[in-house]
Amino acid sequence: MKENDNQLNLQDLIESRFWEHKSIKDLSQKEWEALCDGCGKCCFRKYVEGHFKNKRTYLTRIACDCLNLENGLCSCYLNRFAIQKDCIQLNVRKLKNFKWLPETCSYRVFYEKGVLPDFHPLLNGGSFENVPKICNPVHEKDVDFNDNSYMDFVIEIQ
């Protein structure tokens, strides 16, 4: 989700309660964007080890340099694919392949269970206050990989 999104009228979406009567495949672009809970976990670097059945994905606390560490939103949303070549576009067509998303990710929860997590801003008047955030995040540009490896920043294994 992008910062300062004037096009997305969150209050109208909250009042429509679209998530109660639409499947994920029937969402408009604005409704899809509103599913983002602002946790920012999709913008944190992952370290992948192994292959196939032995594949493990490690979530780190190293964030994309465009991620606003305070609010979990992308500060370069409109140009993110040009600025961050490895930025992954989340969309409904690809969602079944996103098992690497945290189990708390609202996109994943809605896709797998058809409900929103209790902390979701749409269920809390637009407030992002209860959204789980990663503790002690650091931007990738601030990590000295001469002294550290991704494994030094692992916080979750999937």
PDB file of C-alpha atoms in Angstrom:
ATOM      1  CA  MET A   1       0.000   0.000   0.000  1.00  0.00           C
ATOM      2  CA  LYS A   2       1.270   3.484  -0.761  1.00  0.00           C
ATOM      3  CA  GLU A   3       1.662   6.454   1.546  1.00  0.00           C
ATOM      4  CA  ASN A   4      -0.691   9.424   1.165  1.00  0.00           C
ATOM      5  CA  ASP A   5      -3.069   7.579  -1.138  1.00  0.00           C
ATOM      6  CA  ASN A   6      -5.646  10.233  -1.929  1.00  0.00           C
ATOM      7  CA  GLN A   7      -7.377   7.987  -4.464  1.00  0.00           C
ATOM      8  CA  LEU A   8      -8.241   5.364  -1.888  1.00  0.00           C
ATOM      9  CA  ASN A   9     -11.153   6.556   0.240  1.00  0.00           C
ATOM     10  CA  LEU A  10     -10.750   4.177   3.147  1.00  0.00           C
ATOM     11  CA  GLN A  11     -13.900   5.329   4.927  1.00  0.00           C
ATOM     12  CA  ASP A  12     -16.083   4.472   1.911  1.00  0.00           C
ATOM     13  CA  LEU A  13     -14.478   1.034   1.716  1.00  0.00           C
ATOM     14  CA  ILE A  14     -14.978   0.452   5.441  1.00  0.00           C
ATOM     15  CA  GLU A  15     -18.647   1.389   5.166  1.00  0.00           C
ATOM     16  CA  SER A  16     -19.162  -0.893   2.151  1.00  0.00           C
ATOM     17  CA  ARG A  17     -17.807  -3.925   4.098  1.00  0.00           C
ATOM     18  CA  PHE A  18     -16.877  -5.443   0.706  1.00  0.00           C
ATOM     19  CA  TRP A  19     -14.856  -8.243   2.338  1.00  0.00           C
ATOM     20  CA  GLU A  20     -18.055  -9.738   3.745  1.00  0.00           C
ATOM     21  CA  HIS A  21     -19.773 -10.284   0.414  1.00  0.00           C
ATOM     22  CA  LYS A  22     -17.042 -10.511  -2.217  1.00  0.00           C
ATOM     23  CA  SER A  23     -14.572 -13.225  -3.012  1.00  0.00           C
ATOM     24  CA  ILE A  24     -10.962 -12.252  -3.536  1.00  0.00           C
ATOM     25  CA  LYS A  25     -11.375 -12.770  -7.295  1.00  0.00           C
ATOM     26  CA  ASP A  26     -14.199 -10.198  -7.449  1.00  0.00           C
ATOM     27  CA  LEU A  27     -12.382  -7.301  -5.763  1.00  0.00           C
ATOM     28  CA  SER A  28     -11.799  -3.988  -7.517  1.00  0.00           C
ATOM     29  CA  GLN A  29      -8.267  -2.587  -7.543  1.00  0.00           C
ATOM     30  CA  LYS A  30      -9.118  -0.207  -4.681  1.00  0.00           C
ATOM     31  CA  GLU A  31     -10.593  -3.056  -2.631  1.00  0.00           C
ATOM     32  CA  TRP A  32      -7.514  -5.188  -3.336  1.00  0.00           C
ATOM     33  CA  GLU A  33      -5.255  -2.358  -2.163  1.00  0.00           C
ATOM     34  CA  ALA A  34      -7.378  -1.944   0.971  1.00  0.00           C
ATOM     35  CA  LEU A  35      -6.695  -5.580   1.901  1.00  0.00           C
ATOM     36  CA  CYS A  36      -3.119  -4.559   2.641  1.00  0.00           C
ATOM     37  CA  ASP A  37      -2.867  -4.197   6.407  1.00  0.00           C
ATOM     38  CA  GLY A  38       0.347  -2.152   6.267  1.00  0.00           C
ATOM     39  CA  CYS A  39       2.491  -4.677   8.144  1.00  0.00           C
ATOM     40  CA  GLY A  40       5.173  -4.227   5.473  1.00  0.00           C
ATOM     41  CA  LYS A  41       6.399  -7.818   5.874  1.00  0.00           C
ATOM     42  CA  CYS A  42       6.307  -8.406   2.120  1.00  0.00           C
ATOM     43  CA  CYS A  43       8.910  -5.627   1.847  1.00  0.00           C
ATOM     44  CA  PHE A  44      11.397  -7.294   4.163  1.00  0.00           C
ATOM     45  CA  ARG A  45      14.199  -9.338   2.660  1.00  0.00           C
ATOM     46  CA  LYS A  46      13.912 -13.106   2.663  1.00  0.00           C
ATOM     47  CA  TYR A  47      16.724 -15.579   2.623  1.00  0.00           C
ATOM     48  CA  VAL A  48      15.908 -18.845   0.847  1.00  0.00           C
ATOM     49  CA  GLU A  49      17.859 -21.992   1.574  1.00  0.00           C
ATOM     50  CA  GLY A  50      17.511 -25.415  -0.061  1.00  0.00           C
ATOM     51  CA  HIS A  51      15.271 -26.666  -2.851  1.00  0.00           C
ATOM     52  CA  PHE A  52      11.858 -28.284  -3.258  1.00  0.00           C
ATOM     53  CA  LYS A  53      10.866 -30.218  -0.101  1.00  0.00           C
ATOM     54  CA  ASN A  54      13.960 -29.001   1.734  1.00  0.00           C
ATOM     55  CA  LYS A  55      13.366 -25.343   0.855  1.00  0.00           C
ATOM     56  CA  ARG A  56      13.174 -22.967   3.815  1.00  0.00           C
ATOM     57  CA  THR A  57      12.398 -19.275   3.689  1.00  0.00           C
ATOM     58  CA  TYR A  58      13.785 -17.038   6.401  1.00  0.00           C
ATOM     59  CA  LEU A  59      12.161 -13.663   7.026  1.00  0.00           C
ATOM     60  CA  THR A  60      14.679 -11.043   8.084  1.00  0.00           C
ATOM     61  CA  ARG A  61      14.303  -7.643   9.700  1.00  0.00           C
ATOM     62  CA  ILE A  62      16.118  -6.063   6.737  1.00  0.00           C
ATOM     63  CA  ALA A  63      13.665  -3.831   4.912  1.00  0.00           C
ATOM     64  CA  CYS A  64      13.550  -2.540   1.389  1.00  0.00           C
ATOM     65  CA  ASP A  65      14.955   0.969   1.372  1.00  0.00           C
ATOM     66  CA  CYS A  66      11.585   2.324   0.168  1.00  0.00           C
ATOM     67  CA  LEU A  67       9.678   0.969   3.166  1.00  0.00           C
ATOM     68  CA  ASN A  68       8.665   3.567   5.730  1.00  0.00           C
ATOM     69  CA  LEU A  69       9.731   1.787   8.919  1.00  0.00           C
ATOM     70  CA  GLU A  70       7.304   3.816  11.025  1.00  0.00           C
ATOM     71  CA  ASN A  71       4.039   3.046   9.229  1.00  0.00           C
ATOM     72  CA  GLY A  72       4.864  -0.011   7.091  1.00  0.00           C
ATOM     73  CA  LEU A  73       3.911   1.659   3.820  1.00  0.00           C
ATOM     74  CA  CYS A  74       5.917   2.097   0.640  1.00  0.00           C
ATOM     75  CA  SER A  75       7.351   5.580   0.195  1.00  0.00           C
ATOM     76  CA  CYS A  76       7.931   5.071  -3.555  1.00  0.00           C
ATOM     77  CA  TYR A  77       4.818   3.039  -4.376  1.00  0.00           C
ATOM     78  CA  LEU A  78       4.059   4.401  -7.831  1.00  0.00           C
ATOM     79  CA  ASN A  79       7.650   3.911  -9.031  1.00  0.00           C
ATOM     80  CA  ARG A  80       8.595   0.914  -6.863  1.00  0.00           C
ATOM     81  CA  PHE A  81       9.293  -1.478  -9.744  1.00  0.00           C
ATOM     82  CA  ALA A  82      11.678   0.982 -11.397  1.00  0.00           C
ATOM     83  CA  ILE A  83      13.430   1.836  -8.132  1.00  0.00           C
ATOM     84  CA  GLN A  84      13.527  -1.666  -6.610  1.00  0.00           C
ATOM     85  CA  LYS A  85      14.178  -4.189  -9.377  1.00  0.00           C
ATOM     86  CA  ASP A  86      13.330  -7.130  -7.089  1.00  0.00           C
ATOM     87  CA  CYS A  87      10.022  -5.690  -5.845  1.00  0.00           C
ATOM     88  CA  ILE A  88       7.302  -8.307  -6.213  1.00  0.00           C
ATOM     89  CA  GLN A  89       3.855  -7.279  -7.355  1.00  0.00           C
ATOM     90  CA  LEU A  90       1.148  -8.925  -5.291  1.00  0.00           C
ATOM     91  CA  ASN A  91      -2.009  -9.572  -7.238  1.00  0.00           C
ATOM     92  CA  VAL A  92      -4.876 -12.017  -7.094  1.00  0.00           C
ATOM     93  CA  ARG A  93      -3.655 -14.052 -10.087  1.00  0.00           C
ATOM     94  CA  LYS A  94      -0.335 -14.802  -8.373  1.00  0.00           C
ATOM     95  CA  LEU A  95      -1.545 -15.112  -4.797  1.00  0.00           C
ATOM     96  CA  LYS A  96      -1.599 -18.914  -4.690  1.00  0.00           C
ATOM     97  CA  ASN A  97       2.179 -18.801  -5.250  1.00  0.00           C
ATOM     98  CA  PHE A  98       2.803 -16.510  -2.294  1.00  0.00           C
ATOM     99  CA  LYS A  99       3.147 -19.079   0.487  1.00  0.00           C
ATOM    100  CA  TRP A 100       6.219 -17.118   1.532  1.00  0.00           C
ATOM    101  CA  LEU A 101       3.970 -14.342   2.829  1.00  0.00           C
ATOM    102  CA  PRO A 102       3.663 -14.450   6.617  1.00  0.00           C
ATOM    103  CA  GLU A 103       0.663 -16.367   7.953  1.00  0.00           C
ATOM    104  CA  THR A 104      -0.575 -13.062   9.432  1.00  0.00           C
ATOM    105  CA  CYS A 105      -0.564 -11.281   6.045  1.00  0.00           C
ATOM    106  CA  SER A 106      -4.097 -10.093   5.350  1.00  0.00           C
ATOM    107  CA  TYR A 107      -3.841 -10.986   1.665  1.00  0.00           C
ATOM    108  CA  ARG A 108      -2.931 -14.539   2.597  1.00  0.00           C
ATOM    109  CA  VAL A 109      -5.525 -14.805   5.401  1.00  0.00           C
ATOM    110  CA  PHE A 110      -8.307 -13.510   3.153  1.00  0.00           C
ATOM    111  CA  TYR A 111      -7.238 -15.790   0.301  1.00  0.00           C
ATOM    112  CA  GLU A 112      -7.008 -18.909   2.486  1.00  0.00           C
ATOM    113  CA  LYS A 113      -9.853 -18.294   4.977  1.00  0.00           C
ATOM    114  CA  GLY A 114     -12.124 -15.662   3.422  1.00  0.00           C
ATOM    115  CA  VAL A 115     -11.922 -13.378   6.478  1.00  0.00           C
ATOM    116  CA  LEU A 116      -9.810 -10.484   7.670  1.00  0.00           C
ATOM    117  CA  PRO A 117      -7.620 -10.782  10.759  1.00  0.00           C
ATOM    118  CA  ASP A 118      -8.998  -9.015  13.863  1.00  0.00           C
ATOM    119  CA  PHE A 119      -6.237  -6.393  13.766  1.00  0.00           C
ATOM    120  CA  HIS A 120      -7.027  -5.279  10.194  1.00  0.00           C
ATOM    121  CA  PRO A 121      -7.535  -1.521   9.710  1.00  0.00           C
ATOM    122  CA  LEU A 122     -10.834  -2.123   7.863  1.00  0.00           C
ATOM    123  CA  LEU A 123     -12.185  -3.681  11.056  1.00  0.00           C
ATOM    124  CA  ASN A 124     -10.738  -0.972  13.281  1.00  0.00           C
ATOM    125  CA  GLY A 125     -11.966   2.273  11.765  1.00  0.00           C
ATOM    126  CA  GLY A 126      -8.939   2.625   9.497  1.00  0.00           C
ATOM    127  CA  SER A 127      -6.461   2.464  12.373  1.00  0.00           C
ATOM    128  CA  PHE A 128      -3.157   0.689  11.740  1.00  0.00           C
ATOM    129  CA  GLU A 129      -2.343   0.762  15.459  1.00  0.00           C
ATOM    130  CA  ASN A 130      -2.937  -2.955  16.110  1.00  0.00           C
ATOM    131  CA  VAL A 131      -1.182  -4.270  13.004  1.00  0.00           C
ATOM    132  CA  PRO A 132       1.774  -6.510  13.991  1.00  0.00           C
ATOM    133  CA  LYS A 133       5.074  -4.944  12.977  1.00  0.00           C
ATOM    134  CA  ILE A 134       8.609  -6.294  12.785  1.00  0.00           C
ATOM    135  CA  CYS A 135      10.710  -5.214  15.756  1.00  0.00           C
ATOM    136  CA  ASN A 136      14.004  -3.400  15.241  1.00  0.00           C
ATOM    137  CA  PRO A 137      13.774  -3.085  11.448  1.00  0.00           C
ATOM    138  CA  VAL A 138      16.730  -1.808   9.481  1.00  0.00           C
ATOM    139  CA  HIS A 139      16.963  -0.579   5.898  1.00  0.00           C
ATOM    140  CA  GLU A 140      19.114  -2.637   3.579  1.00  0.00           C
ATOM    141  CA  LYS A 141      21.299   0.388   2.817  1.00  0.00           C
ATOM    142  CA  ASP A 142      22.232   0.523   6.522  1.00  0.00           C
ATOM    143  CA  VAL A 143      23.486  -3.076   6.722  1.00  0.00           C
ATOM    144  CA  ASP A 144      27.206  -3.692   6.372  1.00  0.00           C
ATOM    145  CA  PHE A 145      27.363  -7.108   4.715  1.00  0.00           C
ATOM    146  CA  ASN A 146      31.132  -7.190   5.214  1.00  0.00           C
ATOM    147  CA  ASP A 147      30.438  -7.656   8.934  1.00  0.00           C
ATOM    148  CA  ASN A 148      26.997  -9.338   8.760  1.00  0.00           C
ATOM    149  CA  SER A 149      25.037 -11.894   6.766  1.00  0.00           C
ATOM    150  CA  TYR A 150      21.314 -12.206   6.184  1.00  0.00           C
ATOM    151  CA  MET A 151      21.271 -14.976   8.786  1.00  0.00           C
ATOM    152  CA  ASP A 152      22.256 -12.413  11.448  1.00  0.00           C
ATOM    153  CA  PHE A 153      18.897 -10.716  10.863  1.00  0.00           C
ATOM    154  CA  VAL A 154      16.544 -13.736  10.664  1.00  0.00           C
ATOM    155  CA  ILE A 155      13.384 -13.351  12.741  1.00  0.00           C
ATOM    156  CA  GLU A 156      11.067 -16.043  11.379  1.00  0.00           C
ATOM    157  CA  ILE A 157      11.359 -19.332   9.498  1.00  0.00           C
ATOM    158  CA  GLN A 158       8.622 -20.467   7.111  1.00  0.00           C
TER     159      GLN A 158
END
